[in-house]
Tab-separated table of N, CA and C in Angstrom:
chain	number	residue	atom	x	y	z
A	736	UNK	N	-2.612	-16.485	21.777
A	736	UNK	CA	-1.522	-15.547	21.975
A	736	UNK	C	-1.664	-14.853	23.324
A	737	UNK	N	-0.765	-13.756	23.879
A	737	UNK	CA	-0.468	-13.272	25.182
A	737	UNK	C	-1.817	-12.584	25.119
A	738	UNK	N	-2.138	-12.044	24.447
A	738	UNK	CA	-3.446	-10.843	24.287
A	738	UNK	C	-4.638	-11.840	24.660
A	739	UNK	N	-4.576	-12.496	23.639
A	739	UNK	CA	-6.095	-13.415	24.058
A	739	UNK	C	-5.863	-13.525	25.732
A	740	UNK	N	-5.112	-14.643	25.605
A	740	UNK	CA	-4.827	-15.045	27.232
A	740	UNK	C	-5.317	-14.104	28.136
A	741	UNK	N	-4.676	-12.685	28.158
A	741	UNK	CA	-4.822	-12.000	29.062
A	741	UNK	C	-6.310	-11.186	29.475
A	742	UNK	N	-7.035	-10.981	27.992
A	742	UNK	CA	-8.168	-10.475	27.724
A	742	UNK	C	-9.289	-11.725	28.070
A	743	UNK	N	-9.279	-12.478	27.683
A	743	UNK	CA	-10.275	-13.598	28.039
A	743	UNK	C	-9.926	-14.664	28.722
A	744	UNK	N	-9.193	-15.237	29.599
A	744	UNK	CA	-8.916	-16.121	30.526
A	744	UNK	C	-8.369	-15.796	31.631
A	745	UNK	N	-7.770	-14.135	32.056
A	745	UNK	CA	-8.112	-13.838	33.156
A	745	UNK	C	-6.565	-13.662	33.954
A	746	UNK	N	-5.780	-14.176	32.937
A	746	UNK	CA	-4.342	-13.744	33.503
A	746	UNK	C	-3.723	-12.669	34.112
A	747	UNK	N	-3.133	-12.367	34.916
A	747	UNK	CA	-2.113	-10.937	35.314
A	747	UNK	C	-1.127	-11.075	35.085
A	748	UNK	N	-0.952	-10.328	33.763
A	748	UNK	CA	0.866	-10.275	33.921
A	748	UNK	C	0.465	-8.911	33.750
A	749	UNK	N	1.699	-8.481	34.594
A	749	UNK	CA	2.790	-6.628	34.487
A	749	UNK	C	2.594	-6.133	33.141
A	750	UNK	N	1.592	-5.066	32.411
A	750	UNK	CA	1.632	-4.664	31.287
A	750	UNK	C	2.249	-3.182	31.528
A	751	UNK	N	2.305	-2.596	32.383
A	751	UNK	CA	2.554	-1.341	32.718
A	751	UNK	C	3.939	-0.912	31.598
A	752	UNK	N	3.438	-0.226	31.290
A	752	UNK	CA	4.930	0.918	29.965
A	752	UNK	C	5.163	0.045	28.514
A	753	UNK	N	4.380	-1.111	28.558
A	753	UNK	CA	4.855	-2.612	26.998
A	753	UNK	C	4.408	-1.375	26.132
A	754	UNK	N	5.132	-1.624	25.526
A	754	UNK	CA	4.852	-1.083	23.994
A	754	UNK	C	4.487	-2.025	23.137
A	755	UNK	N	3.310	-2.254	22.463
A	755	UNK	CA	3.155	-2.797	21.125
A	755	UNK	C	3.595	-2.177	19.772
A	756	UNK	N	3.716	-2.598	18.644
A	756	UNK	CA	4.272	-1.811	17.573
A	756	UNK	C	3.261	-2.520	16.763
A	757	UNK	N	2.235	-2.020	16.109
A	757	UNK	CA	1.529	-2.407	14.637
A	757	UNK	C	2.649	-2.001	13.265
A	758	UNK	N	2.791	-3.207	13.002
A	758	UNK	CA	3.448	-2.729	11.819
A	758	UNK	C	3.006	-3.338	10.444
A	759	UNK	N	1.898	-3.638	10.766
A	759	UNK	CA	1.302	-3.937	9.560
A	759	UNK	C	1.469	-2.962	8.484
A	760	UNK	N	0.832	-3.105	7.668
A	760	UNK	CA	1.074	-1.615	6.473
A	760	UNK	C	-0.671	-0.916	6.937
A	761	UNK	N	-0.621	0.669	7.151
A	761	UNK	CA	-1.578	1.020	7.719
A	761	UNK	C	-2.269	0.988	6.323
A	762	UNK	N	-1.605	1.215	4.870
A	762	UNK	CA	-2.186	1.617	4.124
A	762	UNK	C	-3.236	0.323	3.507
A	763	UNK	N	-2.633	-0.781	3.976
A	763	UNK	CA	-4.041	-2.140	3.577
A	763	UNK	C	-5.065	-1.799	4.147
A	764	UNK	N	-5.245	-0.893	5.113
A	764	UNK	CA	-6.558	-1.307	5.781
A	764	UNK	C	-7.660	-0.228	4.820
A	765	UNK	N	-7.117	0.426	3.879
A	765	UNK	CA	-8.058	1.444	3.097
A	765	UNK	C	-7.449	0.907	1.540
A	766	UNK	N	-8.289	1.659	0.872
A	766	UNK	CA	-8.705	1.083	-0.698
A	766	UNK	C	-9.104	2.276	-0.869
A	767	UNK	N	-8.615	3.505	-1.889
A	767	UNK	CA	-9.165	4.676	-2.306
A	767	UNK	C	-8.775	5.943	-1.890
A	768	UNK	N	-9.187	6.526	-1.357
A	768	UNK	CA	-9.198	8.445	-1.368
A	768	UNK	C	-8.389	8.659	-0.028
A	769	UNK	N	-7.541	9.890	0.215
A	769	UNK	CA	-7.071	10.386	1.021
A	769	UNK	C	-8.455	10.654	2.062
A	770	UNK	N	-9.717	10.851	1.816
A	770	UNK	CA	-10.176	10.613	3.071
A	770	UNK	C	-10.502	9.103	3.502
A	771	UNK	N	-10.405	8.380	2.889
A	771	UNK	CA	-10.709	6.616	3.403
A	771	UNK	C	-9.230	6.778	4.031
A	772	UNK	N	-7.918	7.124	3.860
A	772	UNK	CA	-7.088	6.988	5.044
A	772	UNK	C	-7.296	8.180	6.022
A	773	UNK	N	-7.667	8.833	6.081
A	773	UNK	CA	-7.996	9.781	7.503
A	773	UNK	C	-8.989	9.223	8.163
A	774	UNK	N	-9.815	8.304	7.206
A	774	UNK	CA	-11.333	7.981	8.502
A	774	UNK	C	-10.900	6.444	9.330
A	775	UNK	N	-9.770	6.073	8.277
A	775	UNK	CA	-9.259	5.004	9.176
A	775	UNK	C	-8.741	5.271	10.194
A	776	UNK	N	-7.386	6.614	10.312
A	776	UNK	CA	-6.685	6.554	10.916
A	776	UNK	C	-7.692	7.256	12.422
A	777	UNK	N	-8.786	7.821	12.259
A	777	UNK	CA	-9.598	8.335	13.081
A	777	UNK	C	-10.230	7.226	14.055
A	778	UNK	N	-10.433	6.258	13.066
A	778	UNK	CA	-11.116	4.922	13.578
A	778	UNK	C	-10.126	4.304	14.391
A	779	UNK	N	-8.775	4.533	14.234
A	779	UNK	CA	-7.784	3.349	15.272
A	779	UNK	C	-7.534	4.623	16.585
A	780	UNK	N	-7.218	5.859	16.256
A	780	UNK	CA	-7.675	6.624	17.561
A	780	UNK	C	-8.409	6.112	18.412
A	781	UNK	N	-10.155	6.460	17.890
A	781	UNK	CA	-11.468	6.243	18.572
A	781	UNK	C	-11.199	5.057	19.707
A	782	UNK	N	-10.658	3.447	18.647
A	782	UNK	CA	-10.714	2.738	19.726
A	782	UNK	C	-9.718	2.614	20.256
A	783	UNK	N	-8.682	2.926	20.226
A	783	UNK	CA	-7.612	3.426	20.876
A	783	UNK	C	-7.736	3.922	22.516
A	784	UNK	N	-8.866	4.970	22.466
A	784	UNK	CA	-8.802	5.840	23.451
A	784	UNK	C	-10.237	5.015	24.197
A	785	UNK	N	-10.580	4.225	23.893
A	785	UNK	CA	-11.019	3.358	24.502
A	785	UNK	C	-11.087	2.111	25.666
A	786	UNK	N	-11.233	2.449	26.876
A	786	UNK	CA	-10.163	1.458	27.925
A	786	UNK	C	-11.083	0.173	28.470
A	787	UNK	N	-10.816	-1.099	27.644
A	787	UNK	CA	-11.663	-1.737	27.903
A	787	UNK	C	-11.467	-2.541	28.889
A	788	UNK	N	-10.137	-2.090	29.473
A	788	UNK	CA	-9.899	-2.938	30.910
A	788	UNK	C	-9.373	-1.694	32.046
A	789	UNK	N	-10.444	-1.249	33.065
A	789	UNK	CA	-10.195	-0.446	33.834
A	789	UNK	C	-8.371	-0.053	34.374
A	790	UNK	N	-8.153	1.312	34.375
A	790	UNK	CA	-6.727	1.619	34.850
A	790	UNK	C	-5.995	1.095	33.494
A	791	UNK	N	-6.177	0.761	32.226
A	791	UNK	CA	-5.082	1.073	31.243
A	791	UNK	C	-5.421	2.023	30.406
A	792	UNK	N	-4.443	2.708	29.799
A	792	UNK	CA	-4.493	3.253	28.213
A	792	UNK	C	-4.239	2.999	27.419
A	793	UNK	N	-4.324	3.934	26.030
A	793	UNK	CA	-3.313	3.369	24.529
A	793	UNK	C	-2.953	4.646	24.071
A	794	UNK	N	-2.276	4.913	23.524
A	794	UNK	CA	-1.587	6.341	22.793
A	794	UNK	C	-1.353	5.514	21.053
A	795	UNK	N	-1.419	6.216	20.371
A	795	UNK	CA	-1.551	5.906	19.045
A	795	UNK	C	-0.405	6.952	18.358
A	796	UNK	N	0.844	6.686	18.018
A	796	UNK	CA	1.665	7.521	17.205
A	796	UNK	C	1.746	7.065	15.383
A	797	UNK	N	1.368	8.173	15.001
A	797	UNK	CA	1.389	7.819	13.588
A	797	UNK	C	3.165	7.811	12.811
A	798	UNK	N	3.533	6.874	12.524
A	798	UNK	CA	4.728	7.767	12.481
A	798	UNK	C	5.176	8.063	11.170
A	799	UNK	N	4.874	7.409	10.247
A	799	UNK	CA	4.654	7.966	8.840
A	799	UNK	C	3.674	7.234	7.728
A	800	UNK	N	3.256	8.021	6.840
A	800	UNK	CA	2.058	7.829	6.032
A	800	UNK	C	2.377	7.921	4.314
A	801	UNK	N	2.240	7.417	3.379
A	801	UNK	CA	2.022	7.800	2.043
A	801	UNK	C	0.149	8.484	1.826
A	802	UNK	N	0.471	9.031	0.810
A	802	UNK	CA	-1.233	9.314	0.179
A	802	UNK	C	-1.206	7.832	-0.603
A	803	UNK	N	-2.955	7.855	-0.779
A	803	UNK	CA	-3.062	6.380	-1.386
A	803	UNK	C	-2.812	6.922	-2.762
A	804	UNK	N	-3.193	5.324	-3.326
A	804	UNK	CA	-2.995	5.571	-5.049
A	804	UNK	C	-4.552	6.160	-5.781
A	805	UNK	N	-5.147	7.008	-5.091
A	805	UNK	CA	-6.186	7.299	-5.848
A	805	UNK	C	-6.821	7.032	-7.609
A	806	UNK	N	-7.570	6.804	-8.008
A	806	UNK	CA	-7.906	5.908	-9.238
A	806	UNK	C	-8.805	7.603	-10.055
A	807	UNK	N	-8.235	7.909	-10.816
A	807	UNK	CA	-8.292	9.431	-11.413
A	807	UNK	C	-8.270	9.120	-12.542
A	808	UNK	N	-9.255	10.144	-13.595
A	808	UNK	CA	-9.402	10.103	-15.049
A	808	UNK	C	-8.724	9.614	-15.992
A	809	UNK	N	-7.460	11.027	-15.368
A	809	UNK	CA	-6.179	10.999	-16.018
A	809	UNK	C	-5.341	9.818	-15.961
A	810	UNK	N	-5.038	9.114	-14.577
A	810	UNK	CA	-4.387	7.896	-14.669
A	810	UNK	C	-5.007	6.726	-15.466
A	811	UNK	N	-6.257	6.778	-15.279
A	811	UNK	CA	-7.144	5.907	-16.004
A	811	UNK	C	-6.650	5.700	-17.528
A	812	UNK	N	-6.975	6.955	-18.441
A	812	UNK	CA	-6.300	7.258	-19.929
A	812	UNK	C	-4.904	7.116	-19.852
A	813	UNK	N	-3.861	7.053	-19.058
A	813	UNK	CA	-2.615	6.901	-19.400
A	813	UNK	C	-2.614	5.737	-19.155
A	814	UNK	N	-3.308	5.208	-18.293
A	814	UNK	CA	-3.254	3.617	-18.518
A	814	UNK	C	-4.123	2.535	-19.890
A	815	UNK	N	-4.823	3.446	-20.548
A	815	UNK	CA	-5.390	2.850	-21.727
A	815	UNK	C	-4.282	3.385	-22.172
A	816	UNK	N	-3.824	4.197	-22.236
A	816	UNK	CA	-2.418	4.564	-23.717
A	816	UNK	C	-1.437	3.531	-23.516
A	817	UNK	N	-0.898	2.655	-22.466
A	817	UNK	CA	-0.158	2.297	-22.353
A	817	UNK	C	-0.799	0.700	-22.870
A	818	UNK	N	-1.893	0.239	-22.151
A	818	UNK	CA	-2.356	-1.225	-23.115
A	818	UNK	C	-2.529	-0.813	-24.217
A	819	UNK	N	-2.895	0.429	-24.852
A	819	UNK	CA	-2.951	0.329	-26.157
A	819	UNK	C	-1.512	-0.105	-27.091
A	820	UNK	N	-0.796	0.713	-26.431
A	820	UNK	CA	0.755	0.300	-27.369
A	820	UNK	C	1.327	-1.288	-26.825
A	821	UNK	N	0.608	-1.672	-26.053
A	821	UNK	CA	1.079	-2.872	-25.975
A	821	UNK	C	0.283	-4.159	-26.346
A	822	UNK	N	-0.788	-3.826	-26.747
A	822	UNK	CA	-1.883	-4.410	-27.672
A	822	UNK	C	-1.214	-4.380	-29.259
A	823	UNK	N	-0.372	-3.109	-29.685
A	823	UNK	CA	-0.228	-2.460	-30.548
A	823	UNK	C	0.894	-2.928	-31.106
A	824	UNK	N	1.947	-3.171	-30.438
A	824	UNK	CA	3.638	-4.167	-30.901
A	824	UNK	C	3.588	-5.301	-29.987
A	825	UNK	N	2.394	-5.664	-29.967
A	825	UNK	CA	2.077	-7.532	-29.413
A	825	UNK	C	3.123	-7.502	-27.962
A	826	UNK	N	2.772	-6.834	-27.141
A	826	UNK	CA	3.806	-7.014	-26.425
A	826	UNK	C	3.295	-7.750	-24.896
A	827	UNK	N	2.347	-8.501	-25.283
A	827	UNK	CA	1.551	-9.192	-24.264
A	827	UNK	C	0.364	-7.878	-23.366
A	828	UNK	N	-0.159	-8.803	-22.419
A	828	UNK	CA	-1.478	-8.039	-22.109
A	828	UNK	C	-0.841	-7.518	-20.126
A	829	UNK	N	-1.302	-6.603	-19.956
A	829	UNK	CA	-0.604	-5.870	-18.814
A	829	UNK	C	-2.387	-5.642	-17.706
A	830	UNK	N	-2.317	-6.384	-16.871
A	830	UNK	CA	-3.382	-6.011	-15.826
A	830	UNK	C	-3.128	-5.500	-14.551
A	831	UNK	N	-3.778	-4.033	-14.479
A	831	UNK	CA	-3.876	-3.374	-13.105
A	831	UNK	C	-4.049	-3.779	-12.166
A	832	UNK	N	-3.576	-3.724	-10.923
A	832	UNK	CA	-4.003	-4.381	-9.809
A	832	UNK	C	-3.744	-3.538	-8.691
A	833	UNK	N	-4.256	-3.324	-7.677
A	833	UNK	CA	-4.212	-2.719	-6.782
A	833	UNK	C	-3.215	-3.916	-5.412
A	834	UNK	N	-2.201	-3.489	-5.163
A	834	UNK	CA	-1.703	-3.923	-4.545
A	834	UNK	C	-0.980	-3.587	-3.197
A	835	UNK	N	-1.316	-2.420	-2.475
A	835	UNK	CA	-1.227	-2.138	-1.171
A	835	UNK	C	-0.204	-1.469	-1.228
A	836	UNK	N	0.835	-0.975	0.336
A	836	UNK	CA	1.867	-0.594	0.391
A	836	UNK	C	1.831	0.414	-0.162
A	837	UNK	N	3.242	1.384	-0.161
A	837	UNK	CA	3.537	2.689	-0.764
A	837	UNK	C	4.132	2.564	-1.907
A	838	UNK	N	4.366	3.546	-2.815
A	838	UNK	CA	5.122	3.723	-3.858
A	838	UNK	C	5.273	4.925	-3.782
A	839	UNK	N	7.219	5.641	-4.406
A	839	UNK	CA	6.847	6.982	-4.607
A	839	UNK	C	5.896	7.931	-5.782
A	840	UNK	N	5.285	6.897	-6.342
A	840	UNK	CA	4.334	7.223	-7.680
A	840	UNK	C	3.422	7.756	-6.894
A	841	UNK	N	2.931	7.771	-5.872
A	841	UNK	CA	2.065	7.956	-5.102
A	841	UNK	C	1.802	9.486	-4.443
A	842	UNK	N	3.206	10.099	-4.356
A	842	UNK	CA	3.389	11.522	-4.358
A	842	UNK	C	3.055	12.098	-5.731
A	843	UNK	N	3.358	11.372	-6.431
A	843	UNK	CA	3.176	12.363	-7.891
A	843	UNK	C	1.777	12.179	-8.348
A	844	UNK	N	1.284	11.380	-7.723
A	844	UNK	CA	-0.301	10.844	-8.015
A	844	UNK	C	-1.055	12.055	-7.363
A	845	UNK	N	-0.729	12.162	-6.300
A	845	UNK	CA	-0.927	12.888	-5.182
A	845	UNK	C	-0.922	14.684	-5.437
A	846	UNK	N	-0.012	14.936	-6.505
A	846	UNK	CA	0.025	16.036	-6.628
A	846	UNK	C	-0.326	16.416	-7.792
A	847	UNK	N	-1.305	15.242	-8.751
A	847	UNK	CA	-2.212	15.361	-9.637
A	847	UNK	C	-1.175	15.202	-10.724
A	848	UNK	N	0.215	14.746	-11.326
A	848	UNK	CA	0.509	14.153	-11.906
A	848	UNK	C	0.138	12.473	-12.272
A	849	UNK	N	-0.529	12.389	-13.416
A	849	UNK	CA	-0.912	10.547	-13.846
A	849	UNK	C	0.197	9.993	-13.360
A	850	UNK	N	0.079	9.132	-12.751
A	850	UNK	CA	1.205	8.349	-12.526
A	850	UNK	C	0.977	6.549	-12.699
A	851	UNK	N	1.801	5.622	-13.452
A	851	UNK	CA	1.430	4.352	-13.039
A	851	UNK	C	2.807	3.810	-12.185
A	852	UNK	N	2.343	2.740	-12.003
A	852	UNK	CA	3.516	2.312	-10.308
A	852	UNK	C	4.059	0.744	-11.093
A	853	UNK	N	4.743	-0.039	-11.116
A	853	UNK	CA	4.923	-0.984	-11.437
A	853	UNK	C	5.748	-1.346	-13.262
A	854	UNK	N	6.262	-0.195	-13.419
A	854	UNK	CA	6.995	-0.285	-14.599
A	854	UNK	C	7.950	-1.489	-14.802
A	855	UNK	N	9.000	-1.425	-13.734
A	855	UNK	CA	9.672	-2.050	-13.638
A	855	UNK	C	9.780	-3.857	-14.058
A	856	UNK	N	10.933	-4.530	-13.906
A	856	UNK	CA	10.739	-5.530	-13.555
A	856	UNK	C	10.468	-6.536	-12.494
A	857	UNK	N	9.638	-7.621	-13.038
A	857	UNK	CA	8.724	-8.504	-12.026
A	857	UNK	C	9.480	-9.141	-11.117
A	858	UNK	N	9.296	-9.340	-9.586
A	858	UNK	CA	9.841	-10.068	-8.611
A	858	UNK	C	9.037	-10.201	-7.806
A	859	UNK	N	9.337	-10.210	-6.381
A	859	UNK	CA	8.876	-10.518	-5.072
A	859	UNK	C	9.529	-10.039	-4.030
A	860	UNK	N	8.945	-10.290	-2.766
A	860	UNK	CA	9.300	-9.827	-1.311
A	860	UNK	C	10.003	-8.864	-1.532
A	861	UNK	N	9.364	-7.736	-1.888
A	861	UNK	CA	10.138	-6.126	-1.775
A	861	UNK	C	10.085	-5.808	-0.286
A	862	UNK	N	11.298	-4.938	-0.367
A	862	UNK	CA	11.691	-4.529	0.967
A	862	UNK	C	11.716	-5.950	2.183
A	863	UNK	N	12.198	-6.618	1.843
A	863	UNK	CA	12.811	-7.803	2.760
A	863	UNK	C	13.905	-8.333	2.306
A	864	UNK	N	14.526	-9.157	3.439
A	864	UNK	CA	16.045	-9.627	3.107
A	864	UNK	C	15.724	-10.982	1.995
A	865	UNK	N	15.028	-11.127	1.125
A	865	UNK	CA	14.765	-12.512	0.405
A	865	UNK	C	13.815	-11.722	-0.969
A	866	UNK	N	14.602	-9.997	-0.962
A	866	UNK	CA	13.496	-9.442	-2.537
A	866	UNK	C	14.421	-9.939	-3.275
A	867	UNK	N	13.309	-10.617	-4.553
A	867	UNK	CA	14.158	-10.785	-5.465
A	867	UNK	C	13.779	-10.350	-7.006
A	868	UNK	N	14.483	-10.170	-7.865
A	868	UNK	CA	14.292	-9.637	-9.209
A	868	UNK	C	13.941	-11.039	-10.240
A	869	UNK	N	12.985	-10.685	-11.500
A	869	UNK	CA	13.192	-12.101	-12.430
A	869	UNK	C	13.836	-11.222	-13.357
A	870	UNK	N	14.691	-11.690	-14.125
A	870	UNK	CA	16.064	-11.120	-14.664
A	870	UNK	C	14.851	-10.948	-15.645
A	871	UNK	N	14.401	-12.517	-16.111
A	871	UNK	CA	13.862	-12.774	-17.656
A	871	UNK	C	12.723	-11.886	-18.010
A	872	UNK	N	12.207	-11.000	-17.104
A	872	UNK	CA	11.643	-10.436	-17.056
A	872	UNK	C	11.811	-8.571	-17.825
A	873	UNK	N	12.883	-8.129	-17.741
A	873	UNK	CA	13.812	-6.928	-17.625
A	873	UNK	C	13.683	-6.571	-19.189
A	874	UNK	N	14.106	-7.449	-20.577
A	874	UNK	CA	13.989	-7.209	-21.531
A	874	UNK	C	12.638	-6.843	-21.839
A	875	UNK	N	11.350	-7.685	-21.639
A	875	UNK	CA	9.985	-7.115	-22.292
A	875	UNK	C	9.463	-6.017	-21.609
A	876	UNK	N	9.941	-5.676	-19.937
A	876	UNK	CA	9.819	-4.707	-19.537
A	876	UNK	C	10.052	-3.028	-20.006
A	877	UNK	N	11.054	-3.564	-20.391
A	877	UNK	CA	12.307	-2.252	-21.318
A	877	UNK	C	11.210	-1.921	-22.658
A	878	UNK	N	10.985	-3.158	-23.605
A	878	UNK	CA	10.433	-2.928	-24.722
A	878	UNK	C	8.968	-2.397	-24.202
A	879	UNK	N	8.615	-2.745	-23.064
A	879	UNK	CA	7.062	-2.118	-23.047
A	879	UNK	C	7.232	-0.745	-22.593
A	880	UNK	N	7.972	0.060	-21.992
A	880	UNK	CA	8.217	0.990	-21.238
A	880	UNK	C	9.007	2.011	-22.990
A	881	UNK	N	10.108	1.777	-23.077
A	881	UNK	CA	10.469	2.168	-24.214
A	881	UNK	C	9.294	2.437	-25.731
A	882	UNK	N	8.632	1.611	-26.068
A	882	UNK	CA	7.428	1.895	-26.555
A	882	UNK	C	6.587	2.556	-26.313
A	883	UNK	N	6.374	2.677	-24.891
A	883	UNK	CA	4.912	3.578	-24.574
A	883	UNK	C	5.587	4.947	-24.490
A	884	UNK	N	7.446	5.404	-24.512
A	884	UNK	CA	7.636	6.439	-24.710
A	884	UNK	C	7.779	7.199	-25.866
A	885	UNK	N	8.018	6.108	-26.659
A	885	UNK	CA	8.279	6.254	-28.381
A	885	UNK	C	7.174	7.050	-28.846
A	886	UNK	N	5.836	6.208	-28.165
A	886	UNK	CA	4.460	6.231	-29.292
A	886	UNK	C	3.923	7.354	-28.363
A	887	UNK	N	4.537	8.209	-27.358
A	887	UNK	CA	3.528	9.178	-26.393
A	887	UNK	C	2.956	10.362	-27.534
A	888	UNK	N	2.367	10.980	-27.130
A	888	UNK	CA	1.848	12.093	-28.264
A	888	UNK	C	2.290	12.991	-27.699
């Protein structure tokens, strides 16, 4: 790519004012606690401000952030209440997964409400022009969600 090229084979091209854009999801690069995303975001500063080719810089703008999904007592037990009732009216077996990106469950997580993320029904490529929904999916969703409100204490 242009980067390699330019970094290790010695090229000059005009970089003066390029903007790069990372748009990866910042939040993959951490797993856990609101400080594992501050020590990241400290860590892309650090080398940031680092000039490993004399006469350039980097500026680092954050431009927006979720809190992570922190893994808490409470979410923990609302997530056994919820395989339990679905252990409970056979409603198949439901596994946690940590899967990156934001959710707004994540504010309410955040503000020490249990929260689980993924109620809904099953699809793919969220937030792209090709997300799609599995319809067949929507009914056992309903019955698992509807149940775990039935049976709440």
């Amino acid at each position: 790519n242009m980067i390699h090229e330019i970094l290790y084979k010695g090229q000059k091209i005009n970089l003066k004012d390029i903007e790069l854009t990372w748009s990866d999801r910042f939040g993959e690069m951490i797993r856990g606690t609101v400080e594992d995303m501050e020590n990241a975001r400290k860590t892309v500063e650090q080398i940031a401000q680092t000039a490993f080719i004399p006469g350039t810089s980097c500026d680092v703008t954050l431009l927006s952030t979720r809190p992570p999904m922190e893994k808490r007592p409470q979410t923990l037990a609302l997530l056994n209440k919820l395989l339990d009732v679905c252990h409970k009216y056979q409603l198949g077996t439901l596994s946690p997964l940590e899967a990156g990106g934001g959710s707004d469950s994540c504010y309410t997580q955040a503000a020490g409400i249990p929260s689980i993320c993924g109620m809904g029904a099953s699809g793919g490529k969220q937030h792209t022009p090709n997300e799609f929904l599995n319809i067949e999916s929507v009914p056992l969703r309903a019955k698992i969600l509807t149940s775990f409100l039935l049976d709440a204490d």
